[in-house]
């Protein structure tokens, strides 16, 4: 009888330790941010009706670029980032993806992006759809004018979810 009780106790402890270990893991996107943006475009039901350049790396050491694309002033928050915008800038459209630096909280970084980004950065046009999504160690910013496509920012967030293969942890709106 004592042996059965001991074995039950051992199995219970092992199951408890295994469950706790699984809860502590954080998702990490395995690809580059360029691959993430390309995947979002492949999975998006609406395609922009204008020419987009290839996803372009953001030089995080350039304070102006960091602020302009991501609304951030602290480069230490970002490990890697890219943007995708029209080749001719008369459209209010921007899709950016960033990998959060190790040890930084992705949800806090996403809030900083939302708070700092300027949907009127194009001066003559404005993005009225601003969404910031978080999954694992990645943050995606979508800014779109409704004149270009209704609900495109929401569709980009849905495509982001499909690309990473899981529900987004948070979607912030402005």
mmCIF file of C-alpha atoms in Angstrom:
data_model
loop_
_atom_site.group_PDB
_atom_site.id
_atom_site.type_symbol
_atom_site.label_atom_id
_atom_site.label_comp_id
_atom_site.label_asym_id
_atom_site.label_seq_id
_atom_site.Cartn_x
_atom_site.Cartn_y
_atom_site.Cartn_z
ATOM 1 C CA UNK A 1 0.000 0.000 0.000
ATOM 2 C CA UNK A 2 2.849 2.402 0.871
ATOM 3 C CA UNK A 3 4.474 1.744 -2.514
ATOM 4 C CA UNK A 4 1.287 2.718 -4.351
ATOM 5 C CA UNK A 5 0.978 5.954 -2.375
ATOM 6 C CA UNK A 6 4.656 6.778 -3.046
ATOM 7 C CA UNK A 7 4.268 6.130 -6.785
ATOM 8 C CA UNK A 8 1.119 8.250 -6.969
ATOM 9 C CA UNK A 9 2.951 11.071 -5.185
ATOM 10 C CA UNK A 10 5.941 10.825 -7.579
ATOM 11 C CA UNK A 11 3.730 10.815 -10.683
ATOM 12 C CA UNK A 12 1.728 13.785 -9.346
ATOM 13 C CA UNK A 13 4.897 15.781 -8.714
ATOM 14 C CA UNK A 14 6.263 15.029 -12.189
ATOM 15 C CA UNK A 15 2.996 16.056 -13.828
ATOM 16 C CA UNK A 16 2.942 19.248 -11.785
ATOM 17 C CA UNK A 17 6.511 20.155 -12.737
ATOM 18 C CA UNK A 18 5.858 19.422 -16.409
ATOM 19 C CA UNK A 19 2.732 21.592 -16.446
ATOM 20 C CA UNK A 20 4.524 24.506 -14.766
ATOM 21 C CA UNK A 21 7.407 24.279 -17.216
ATOM 22 C CA UNK A 22 5.098 24.440 -20.208
ATOM 23 C CA UNK A 23 3.321 27.559 -18.934
ATOM 24 C CA UNK A 24 6.578 29.462 -18.645
ATOM 25 C CA UNK A 25 7.616 29.148 -22.292
ATOM 26 C CA UNK A 26 7.021 32.151 -24.517
ATOM 27 C CA UNK A 27 6.348 31.798 -28.233
ATOM 28 C CA UNK A 28 9.025 32.967 -30.599
ATOM 29 C CA UNK A 29 8.570 33.439 -34.338
ATOM 30 C CA UNK A 30 11.248 31.290 -36.004
ATOM 31 C CA UNK A 31 11.717 33.355 -39.173
ATOM 32 C CA UNK A 32 12.976 36.838 -39.933
ATOM 33 C CA UNK A 33 10.750 39.892 -39.857
ATOM 34 C CA UNK A 34 10.979 40.029 -43.673
ATOM 35 C CA UNK A 35 9.579 36.487 -43.798
ATOM 36 C CA UNK A 36 6.841 37.490 -41.366
ATOM 37 C CA UNK A 37 5.719 40.421 -43.547
ATOM 38 C CA UNK A 38 5.845 38.264 -46.690
ATOM 39 C CA UNK A 39 3.720 35.641 -44.907
ATOM 40 C CA UNK A 40 1.209 38.282 -43.839
ATOM 41 C CA UNK A 41 0.818 39.381 -47.468
ATOM 42 C CA UNK A 42 0.360 35.767 -48.614
ATOM 43 C CA UNK A 43 -2.359 35.189 -45.987
ATOM 44 C CA UNK A 44 -4.195 38.510 -46.354
ATOM 45 C CA UNK A 45 -7.567 38.356 -48.110
ATOM 46 C CA UNK A 46 -7.283 41.953 -49.346
ATOM 47 C CA UNK A 47 -4.279 42.986 -51.392
ATOM 48 C CA UNK A 48 -3.287 46.644 -51.672
ATOM 49 C CA UNK A 49 -3.953 47.985 -55.157
ATOM 50 C CA UNK A 50 -0.636 49.806 -55.380
ATOM 51 C CA UNK A 51 2.970 48.776 -55.816
ATOM 52 C CA UNK A 52 4.759 47.840 -52.619
ATOM 53 C CA UNK A 53 8.492 47.552 -52.361
ATOM 54 C CA UNK A 54 10.091 44.557 -50.712
ATOM 55 C CA UNK A 55 10.098 44.625 -46.907
ATOM 56 C CA UNK A 56 12.996 46.896 -45.988
ATOM 57 C CA UNK A 57 15.072 46.716 -42.795
ATOM 58 C CA UNK A 58 14.729 49.635 -40.385
ATOM 59 C CA UNK A 59 18.055 50.974 -39.135
ATOM 60 C CA UNK A 60 17.315 51.110 -35.414
ATOM 61 C CA UNK A 61 20.423 53.242 -34.822
ATOM 62 C CA UNK A 62 18.714 55.983 -36.873
ATOM 63 C CA UNK A 63 16.488 57.797 -34.353
ATOM 64 C CA UNK A 64 14.417 59.461 -37.107
ATOM 65 C CA UNK A 65 13.690 56.134 -38.863
ATOM 66 C CA UNK A 66 12.843 54.427 -35.574
ATOM 67 C CA UNK A 67 10.373 57.204 -34.695
ATOM 68 C CA UNK A 68 8.946 57.553 -38.208
ATOM 69 C CA UNK A 69 8.207 53.880 -38.836
ATOM 70 C CA UNK A 70 7.630 52.489 -35.332
ATOM 71 C CA UNK A 71 6.877 55.490 -33.133
ATOM 72 C CA UNK A 72 9.681 54.449 -30.783
ATOM 73 C CA UNK A 73 12.476 56.496 -29.241
ATOM 74 C CA UNK A 74 14.302 53.640 -27.491
ATOM 75 C CA UNK A 75 16.278 51.415 -29.878
ATOM 76 C CA UNK A 76 17.078 48.969 -27.071
ATOM 77 C CA UNK A 77 13.492 47.662 -27.321
ATOM 78 C CA UNK A 78 14.048 46.305 -30.843
ATOM 79 C CA UNK A 79 16.170 43.399 -32.017
ATOM 80 C CA UNK A 80 15.096 43.489 -35.684
ATOM 81 C CA UNK A 81 12.520 45.502 -37.657
ATOM 82 C CA UNK A 82 11.261 45.956 -41.222
ATOM 83 C CA UNK A 83 8.738 48.175 -42.997
ATOM 84 C CA UNK A 84 6.647 47.776 -46.139
ATOM 85 C CA UNK A 85 5.234 50.910 -47.734
ATOM 86 C CA UNK A 86 4.113 52.015 -51.208
ATOM 87 C CA UNK A 87 6.831 52.882 -53.682
ATOM 88 C CA UNK A 88 4.937 56.105 -54.376
ATOM 89 C CA UNK A 89 4.041 57.660 -51.047
ATOM 90 C CA UNK A 90 0.690 59.311 -51.881
ATOM 91 C CA UNK A 91 -1.118 56.530 -49.995
ATOM 92 C CA UNK A 92 -1.456 56.311 -46.232
ATOM 93 C CA UNK A 93 -0.251 52.740 -45.824
ATOM 94 C CA UNK A 94 2.457 51.180 -43.694
ATOM 95 C CA UNK A 95 3.060 47.649 -42.439
ATOM 96 C CA UNK A 96 5.928 47.174 -39.982
ATOM 97 C CA UNK A 97 7.124 44.120 -38.080
ATOM 98 C CA UNK A 98 9.600 44.027 -35.246
ATOM 99 C CA UNK A 99 11.172 41.434 -33.022
ATOM 100 C CA UNK A 100 11.314 42.636 -29.432
ATOM 101 C CA UNK A 101 14.748 42.611 -27.812
ATOM 102 C CA UNK A 102 15.435 39.838 -25.326
ATOM 103 C CA UNK A 103 14.223 40.667 -21.840
ATOM 104 C CA UNK A 104 11.722 43.295 -23.039
ATOM 105 C CA UNK A 105 7.942 42.894 -22.693
ATOM 106 C CA UNK A 106 6.289 42.671 -26.157
ATOM 107 C CA UNK A 107 2.962 44.052 -24.880
ATOM 108 C CA UNK A 108 4.697 47.096 -23.382
ATOM 109 C CA UNK A 109 6.605 47.636 -26.638
ATOM 110 C CA UNK A 110 3.330 47.372 -28.601
ATOM 111 C CA UNK A 111 1.736 50.019 -26.378
ATOM 112 C CA UNK A 112 4.759 52.288 -26.931
ATOM 113 C CA UNK A 113 4.408 51.786 -30.697
ATOM 114 C CA UNK A 114 0.703 52.668 -30.572
ATOM 115 C CA UNK A 115 1.310 55.716 -28.374
ATOM 116 C CA UNK A 116 4.229 57.005 -30.446
ATOM 117 C CA UNK A 117 3.268 56.314 -34.045
ATOM 118 C CA UNK A 118 1.968 59.198 -36.183
ATOM 119 C CA UNK A 119 -0.888 58.212 -38.537
ATOM 120 C CA UNK A 120 -0.426 61.597 -40.292
ATOM 121 C CA UNK A 121 3.245 61.075 -41.099
ATOM 122 C CA UNK A 122 2.474 61.448 -44.807
ATOM 123 C CA UNK A 123 1.258 65.040 -44.206
ATOM 124 C CA UNK A 124 -1.275 65.151 -47.072
ATOM 125 C CA UNK A 125 -2.995 61.845 -46.186
ATOM 126 C CA UNK A 126 -3.850 60.109 -42.924
ATOM 127 C CA UNK A 127 -4.231 56.498 -41.790
ATOM 128 C CA UNK A 128 -7.505 56.144 -39.893
ATOM 129 C CA UNK A 129 -7.006 52.399 -39.278
ATOM 130 C CA UNK A 130 -4.124 51.816 -36.840
ATOM 131 C CA UNK A 131 -3.612 48.342 -35.378
ATOM 132 C CA UNK A 132 -0.738 46.929 -33.335
ATOM 133 C CA UNK A 133 -0.682 43.176 -32.760
ATOM 134 C CA UNK A 134 1.505 40.993 -30.546
ATOM 135 C CA UNK A 135 2.414 37.337 -30.850
ATOM 136 C CA UNK A 136 5.300 35.902 -28.896
ATOM 137 C CA UNK A 137 8.369 38.058 -29.403
ATOM 138 C CA UNK A 138 6.935 39.926 -32.413
ATOM 139 C CA UNK A 139 4.932 43.120 -32.827
ATOM 140 C CA UNK A 140 3.207 44.143 -36.075
ATOM 141 C CA UNK A 141 1.967 47.661 -36.849
ATOM 142 C CA UNK A 142 -0.581 48.237 -39.627
ATOM 143 C CA UNK A 143 -1.595 51.791 -40.581
ATOM 144 C CA UNK A 144 -4.057 52.177 -43.448
ATOM 145 C CA UNK A 145 -6.414 54.787 -44.835
ATOM 146 C CA UNK A 146 -9.980 53.484 -45.214
ATOM 147 C CA UNK A 147 -10.001 55.184 -48.619
ATOM 148 C CA UNK A 148 -7.566 52.510 -49.835
ATOM 149 C CA UNK A 149 -9.451 49.479 -48.520
ATOM 150 C CA UNK A 150 -12.095 49.086 -45.831
ATOM 151 C CA UNK A 151 -10.966 46.972 -42.860
ATOM 152 C CA UNK A 152 -7.536 46.278 -44.386
ATOM 153 C CA UNK A 153 -5.756 46.832 -41.055
ATOM 154 C CA UNK A 154 -7.989 44.210 -39.405
ATOM 155 C CA UNK A 155 -7.407 41.813 -42.312
ATOM 156 C CA UNK A 156 -3.649 42.302 -41.916
ATOM 157 C CA UNK A 157 -3.952 41.370 -38.224
ATOM 158 C CA UNK A 158 -5.920 38.230 -39.183
ATOM 159 C CA UNK A 159 -3.209 37.365 -41.718
ATOM 160 C CA UNK A 160 -0.565 37.935 -39.015
ATOM 161 C CA UNK A 161 -2.380 35.414 -36.811
ATOM 162 C CA UNK A 162 -2.501 32.879 -39.666
ATOM 163 C CA UNK A 163 1.177 33.429 -40.453
ATOM 164 C CA UNK A 164 2.360 32.758 -36.898
ATOM 165 C CA UNK A 165 -0.109 29.900 -36.480
ATOM 166 C CA UNK A 166 -1.826 31.136 -33.340
ATOM 167 C CA UNK A 167 -4.143 33.712 -31.846
ATOM 168 C CA UNK A 168 -2.602 37.115 -31.282
ATOM 169 C CA UNK A 169 -2.034 37.906 -27.626
ATOM 170 C CA UNK A 170 -3.301 41.448 -28.033
ATOM 171 C CA UNK A 171 -4.514 43.813 -30.759
ATOM 172 C CA UNK A 172 -4.367 47.500 -29.900
ATOM 173 C CA UNK A 173 -6.333 50.130 -31.852
ATOM 174 C CA UNK A 174 -5.974 53.853 -32.257
#
